[in-house]
mmCIF file of C-alpha atoms in Angstrom:
data_model
loop_
_atom_site.group_PDB
_atom_site.id
_atom_site.type_symbol
_atom_site.label_atom_id
_atom_site.label_comp_id
_atom_site.label_asym_id
_atom_site.label_seq_id
_atom_site.Cartn_x
_atom_site.Cartn_y
_atom_site.Cartn_z
ATOM 1 C CA MET A 1 51.404 -12.125 -14.021
ATOM 2 C CA SER A 2 51.235 -10.969 -17.676
ATOM 3 C CA LYS A 3 49.549 -7.717 -18.612
ATOM 4 C CA PHE A 4 46.902 -9.721 -20.513
ATOM 5 C CA TYR A 5 45.913 -11.789 -17.497
ATOM 6 C CA ALA A 6 46.045 -8.737 -15.215
ATOM 7 C CA ARG A 7 43.668 -6.856 -17.512
ATOM 8 C CA ARG A 8 41.415 -9.924 -17.765
ATOM 9 C CA ARG A 9 41.360 -10.305 -13.983
ATOM 10 C CA LEU A 10 40.441 -6.630 -13.545
ATOM 11 C CA SER A 11 37.722 -7.013 -16.187
ATOM 12 C CA ILE A 12 36.203 -10.017 -14.374
ATOM 13 C CA LEU A 13 36.393 -8.246 -11.016
ATOM 14 C CA GLY A 14 34.692 -5.206 -12.517
ATOM 15 C CA ALA A 15 31.909 -7.328 -13.962
ATOM 16 C CA LEU A 16 31.388 -9.087 -10.637
ATOM 17 C CA THR A 17 31.285 -5.753 -8.803
ATOM 18 C CA ALA A 18 28.670 -4.427 -11.213
ATOM 19 C CA LEU A 19 26.633 -7.626 -10.861
ATOM 20 C CA ILE A 20 26.725 -7.441 -7.055
ATOM 21 C CA ALA A 21 25.700 -3.773 -7.167
ATOM 22 C CA SER A 22 22.786 -4.500 -9.477
ATOM 23 C CA VAL A 23 21.570 -7.332 -7.234
ATOM 24 C CA ALA A 24 21.770 -4.999 -4.227
ATOM 25 C CA VAL A 25 19.655 -2.437 -6.051
ATOM 26 C CA LEU A 26 17.075 -5.041 -7.002
ATOM 27 C CA ASN A 27 16.885 -6.406 -3.477
ATOM 28 C CA GLY A 28 16.850 -3.036 -1.728
ATOM 29 C CA PRO A 29 13.619 -1.535 -0.452
ATOM 30 C CA THR A 30 11.561 0.275 -3.044
ATOM 31 C CA ALA A 31 8.679 2.291 -1.671
ATOM 32 C CA SER A 32 6.273 1.425 -4.478
ATOM 33 C CA ALA A 33 7.055 -2.295 -4.805
ATOM 34 C CA ALA A 34 4.534 -3.399 -2.218
ATOM 35 C CA LEU A 35 1.495 -1.819 -3.837
ATOM 36 C CA PRO A 36 -0.148 -2.220 -7.257
ATOM 37 C CA THR A 37 1.146 0.820 -9.128
ATOM 38 C CA PRO A 38 -1.403 3.623 -8.781
ATOM 39 C CA VAL A 39 -2.478 5.913 -11.601
ATOM 40 C CA SER A 40 -0.209 8.779 -12.626
ATOM 41 C CA ALA A 41 -0.356 12.129 -10.874
ATOM 42 C CA ALA A 42 -1.984 13.666 -13.948
ATOM 43 C CA THR A 43 -4.700 11.011 -13.987
ATOM 44 C CA ALA A 44 -5.144 11.343 -10.228
ATOM 45 C CA ARG A 45 -5.670 15.093 -10.611
ATOM 46 C CA THR A 46 -8.323 14.414 -13.263
ATOM 47 C CA TYR A 47 -10.012 11.826 -11.039
ATOM 48 C CA LEU A 48 -9.917 14.147 -8.033
ATOM 49 C CA ALA A 49 -11.600 16.933 -9.978
ATOM 50 C CA SER A 50 -14.535 14.616 -10.708
ATOM 51 C CA LEU A 51 -15.091 13.402 -7.131
ATOM 52 C CA THR A 52 -18.140 14.676 -5.275
ATOM 53 C CA VAL A 53 -17.321 16.983 -2.368
ATOM 54 C CA ALA A 54 -19.605 16.216 0.560
ATOM 55 C CA THR A 55 -19.757 16.389 4.346
ATOM 56 C CA GLU A 56 -18.936 13.034 5.935
ATOM 57 C CA SER A 57 -21.205 11.119 8.286
ATOM 58 C CA ARG A 58 -20.245 8.160 10.481
ATOM 59 C CA THR A 59 -23.754 7.374 11.641
ATOM 60 C CA GLY A 60 -24.258 3.604 11.921
ATOM 61 C CA TYR A 61 -20.654 2.611 11.251
ATOM 62 C CA ASP A 62 -19.481 -0.793 12.472
ATOM 63 C CA ARG A 63 -16.260 -2.429 11.255
ATOM 64 C CA ASP A 64 -18.045 -5.782 11.103
ATOM 65 C CA LEU A 65 -20.089 -4.394 8.214
ATOM 66 C CA PHE A 66 -16.875 -4.831 6.134
ATOM 67 C CA PRO A 67 -16.128 -8.594 6.327
ATOM 68 C CA THR A 68 -12.382 -9.391 6.514
ATOM 69 C CA TRP A 69 -10.353 -11.484 5.822
ATOM 70 C CA ILE A 70 -11.647 -13.755 3.037
ATOM 71 C CA THR A 71 -9.914 -16.563 1.147
ATOM 72 C CA ILE A 72 -8.024 -15.133 -1.819
ATOM 73 C CA SER A 73 -6.081 -18.097 -3.165
ATOM 74 C CA GLY A 74 -5.731 -21.686 -1.956
ATOM 75 C CA THR A 75 -5.404 -21.561 1.831
ATOM 76 C CA CYS A 76 -4.351 -17.902 1.838
ATOM 77 C CA ASN A 77 -6.681 -15.262 3.227
ATOM 78 C CA THR A 78 -6.334 -11.587 2.396
ATOM 79 C CA ARG A 79 -3.797 -10.820 5.124
ATOM 80 C CA GLU A 80 -1.626 -13.791 4.217
ATOM 81 C CA TYR A 81 -1.854 -12.965 0.509
ATOM 82 C CA ILE A 82 -0.645 -9.388 1.075
ATOM 83 C CA LEU A 83 2.154 -10.524 3.398
ATOM 84 C CA LYS A 84 3.404 -12.869 0.669
ATOM 85 C CA ARG A 85 3.045 -10.169 -1.989
ATOM 86 C CA ASP A 86 4.739 -7.394 -0.044
ATOM 87 C CA GLY A 87 7.573 -9.347 1.563
ATOM 88 C CA SER A 88 10.929 -10.637 0.413
ATOM 89 C CA ASN A 89 11.887 -14.319 0.705
ATOM 90 C CA VAL A 90 8.619 -15.083 2.468
ATOM 91 C CA VAL A 91 8.243 -18.700 3.623
ATOM 92 C CA THR A 92 4.784 -19.979 4.524
ATOM 93 C CA ASN A 93 3.477 -23.191 6.030
ATOM 94 C CA SER A 94 0.633 -25.349 4.705
ATOM 95 C CA ALA A 95 -1.908 -22.940 6.236
ATOM 96 C CA CYS A 96 -0.274 -20.019 4.341
ATOM 97 C CA THR A 97 0.987 -18.482 7.597
ATOM 98 C CA ALA A 98 4.257 -16.603 7.059
ATOM 99 C CA THR A 99 6.977 -18.291 9.109
ATOM 100 C CA SER A 100 9.866 -16.150 7.897
ATOM 101 C CA GLY A 101 10.668 -13.328 5.531
ATOM 102 C CA SER A 102 11.461 -9.636 5.407
ATOM 103 C CA TRP A 103 9.069 -6.727 5.032
ATOM 104 C CA TYR A 104 9.803 -3.084 4.254
ATOM 105 C CA SER A 105 7.167 -0.649 5.489
ATOM 106 C CA PRO A 106 7.076 2.302 3.047
ATOM 107 C CA TYR A 107 5.125 4.517 5.454
ATOM 108 C CA ASP A 108 7.974 4.770 7.985
ATOM 109 C CA GLY A 109 10.960 3.114 6.282
ATOM 110 C CA ALA A 110 11.236 0.278 8.830
ATOM 111 C CA THR A 111 12.159 -3.300 7.935
ATOM 112 C CA TRP A 112 10.726 -6.255 9.862
ATOM 113 C CA THR A 113 11.466 -9.974 9.933
ATOM 114 C CA ALA A 114 8.397 -11.096 11.900
ATOM 115 C CA ALA A 115 4.964 -11.024 10.272
ATOM 116 C CA SER A 116 3.456 -10.206 13.656
ATOM 117 C CA ASP A 117 5.044 -6.742 13.412
ATOM 118 C CA LEU A 118 2.966 -5.944 10.310
ATOM 119 C CA ASP A 119 -0.614 -4.798 9.896
ATOM 120 C CA ILE A 120 -2.405 -4.837 6.562
ATOM 121 C CA ASP A 121 -3.497 -1.236 6.099
ATOM 122 C CA HIS A 122 -6.628 -0.313 4.217
ATOM 123 C CA LEU A 123 -5.126 2.691 2.457
ATOM 124 C CA VAL A 124 -8.579 4.274 2.341
ATOM 125 C CA PRO A 125 -9.767 3.209 5.818
ATOM 126 C CA LEU A 126 -13.010 1.308 6.219
ATOM 127 C CA ALA A 127 -14.525 4.033 8.412
ATOM 128 C CA GLU A 128 -13.483 6.682 5.882
ATOM 129 C CA ALA A 129 -15.164 4.689 3.128
ATOM 130 C CA TRP A 130 -18.321 4.436 5.242
ATOM 131 C CA ASP A 131 -18.288 8.178 5.835
ATOM 132 C CA SER A 132 -17.986 8.912 2.128
ATOM 133 C CA GLY A 133 -20.509 6.568 0.561
ATOM 134 C CA ALA A 134 -20.023 2.942 1.600
ATOM 135 C CA SER A 135 -22.873 3.200 4.118
ATOM 136 C CA ALA A 136 -25.197 2.785 1.133
ATOM 137 C CA TRP A 137 -23.428 -0.295 -0.230
ATOM 138 C CA THR A 138 -24.424 -3.925 0.031
ATOM 139 C CA THR A 139 -22.419 -6.129 2.390
ATOM 140 C CA ALA A 140 -20.963 -7.911 -0.647
ATOM 141 C CA ARG A 141 -19.588 -4.647 -2.042
ATOM 142 C CA ARG A 142 -18.159 -3.677 1.336
ATOM 143 C CA GLN A 143 -16.499 -7.087 1.534
ATOM 144 C CA GLY A 144 -14.987 -6.554 -1.910
ATOM 145 C CA PHE A 145 -13.630 -3.177 -0.828
ATOM 146 C CA ALA A 146 -12.159 -4.560 2.410
ATOM 147 C CA ASN A 147 -10.352 -7.358 0.554
ATOM 148 C CA ASP A 148 -9.402 -5.614 -2.700
ATOM 149 C CA VAL A 149 -6.018 -6.969 -3.809
ATOM 150 C CA THR A 150 -6.339 -5.530 -7.331
ATOM 151 C CA ARG A 151 -6.503 -1.793 -6.624
ATOM 152 C CA PRO A 152 -3.763 -0.025 -4.562
ATOM 153 C CA GLN A 153 -5.864 -0.373 -1.404
ATOM 154 C CA LEU A 154 -4.065 -2.940 0.807
ATOM 155 C CA ILE A 155 -0.459 -2.768 1.984
ATOM 156 C CA ALA A 156 1.669 -4.352 4.716
ATOM 157 C CA VAL A 157 3.057 -1.700 7.071
ATOM 158 C CA THR A 158 4.428 -1.357 10.601
ATOM 159 C CA ASP A 159 1.590 -2.235 12.957
ATOM 160 C CA ASN A 160 1.814 0.752 15.308
ATOM 161 C CA VAL A 161 2.078 3.133 12.339
ATOM 162 C CA ASN A 162 -1.138 1.712 10.942
ATOM 163 C CA GLN A 163 -2.766 2.068 14.345
ATOM 164 C CA SER A 164 -1.554 5.670 14.560
ATOM 165 C CA LYS A 165 -3.068 6.401 11.146
ATOM 166 C CA SER A 166 -6.366 4.833 12.252
ATOM 167 C CA ASP A 167 -9.223 6.217 10.096
ATOM 168 C CA GLN A 168 -7.604 9.551 9.186
ATOM 169 C CA ASP A 169 -7.594 10.982 5.667
ATOM 170 C CA PRO A 170 -4.664 12.851 3.990
ATOM 171 C CA ALA A 171 -5.734 16.167 5.557
ATOM 172 C CA GLU A 172 -5.037 14.589 8.952
ATOM 173 C CA TRP A 173 -2.308 11.971 8.400
ATOM 174 C CA MET A 174 0.403 11.202 5.880
ATOM 175 C CA PRO A 175 3.320 8.717 5.788
ATOM 176 C CA SER A 176 6.418 10.039 7.550
ATOM 177 C CA VAL A 177 8.525 8.957 4.544
ATOM 178 C CA THR A 178 7.974 12.038 2.407
ATOM 179 C CA SER A 179 9.137 10.320 -0.798
ATOM 180 C CA TYR A 180 6.164 7.942 -0.513
ATOM 181 C CA ARG A 181 3.501 10.619 -0.204
ATOM 182 C CA CYS A 182 2.985 11.037 -3.942
ATOM 183 C CA THR A 183 2.373 7.295 -4.309
ATOM 184 C CA TYR A 184 0.037 7.413 -1.315
ATOM 185 C CA VAL A 185 -2.190 10.219 -2.589
ATOM 186 C CA ARG A 186 -2.306 8.823 -6.120
ATOM 187 C CA ALA A 187 -3.473 5.515 -4.677
ATOM 188 C CA TRP A 188 -5.977 7.241 -2.373
ATOM 189 C CA VAL A 189 -7.600 9.124 -5.249
ATOM 190 C CA GLN A 190 -7.640 6.060 -7.495
ATOM 191 C CA VAL A 191 -9.451 3.987 -4.866
ATOM 192 C CA LYS A 192 -11.963 6.731 -4.107
ATOM 193 C CA TYR A 193 -12.607 7.233 -7.822
ATOM 194 C CA TYR A 194 -13.014 3.517 -8.557
ATOM 195 C CA TYR A 195 -15.513 3.080 -5.721
ATOM 196 C CA ASP A 196 -17.280 6.395 -6.416
ATOM 197 C CA LEU A 197 -16.610 7.711 -2.906
ATOM 198 C CA SER A 198 -16.856 11.381 -2.011
ATOM 199 C CA VAL A 199 -14.224 13.628 -0.444
ATOM 200 C CA ASP A 200 -14.713 16.345 2.140
ATOM 201 C CA SER A 201 -13.405 19.849 1.486
ATOM 202 C CA ALA A 202 -10.308 19.586 3.724
ATOM 203 C CA GLU A 203 -9.433 16.209 2.220
ATOM 204 C CA LYS A 204 -9.741 17.538 -1.337
ATOM 205 C CA SER A 205 -7.602 20.564 -0.487
ATOM 206 C CA ALA A 206 -4.859 18.356 0.976
ATOM 207 C CA LEU A 207 -4.945 15.944 -1.966
ATOM 208 C CA THR A 208 -4.791 18.843 -4.430
ATOM 209 C CA SER A 209 -1.760 20.263 -2.661
ATOM 210 C CA TYR A 210 0.128 16.963 -2.523
ATOM 211 C CA LEU A 211 -0.664 16.093 -6.123
ATOM 212 C CA ALA A 212 0.602 19.475 -7.281
ATOM 213 C CA ASN A 213 4.053 18.417 -6.078
ATOM 214 C CA CYS A 214 4.016 14.974 -7.713
#
């Protein structure tokens, strides 16, 4: 083999290696890919400073007061919409049910290939919203909150992790993947700010601390 062809072969192999590496990076799990990008840490700190600090009350709470899931697009309800948005290579049937795909859960770093292993988490839980102002809302506004696919409020995560989180705020629960916590608190503050929800003192202290490290 001539030196010219040897150099050309090495050049082609190098280009292919770089291409494969770039594809791997693009297809690898990225913790923020599943969620509409939240506001910056600086903006979140400004938003947090403006939130009302108040004692929470759960009097009268009932999950059914937040209607879920509604039709978002075509035959897809909110859960199915988020599963399609957050997954990779998701295949759905005519009813928009996911029949195959892959999902990366940024809370715990797990990857799943069955939609049944995923819950759609309300990043700011419904009960938490009720406690901090949603008790005064109309049913229509609570429905909008429970099915909000525009703000960083809904995300597909490992089902038992979502169940472990339950209705806890950032003073009580945070994702085990520490690199995702900045995204999580930025999203939390953005949602609370958009919906004019209050924070309790422990919650504000925790959010302030996490945002200081973003």
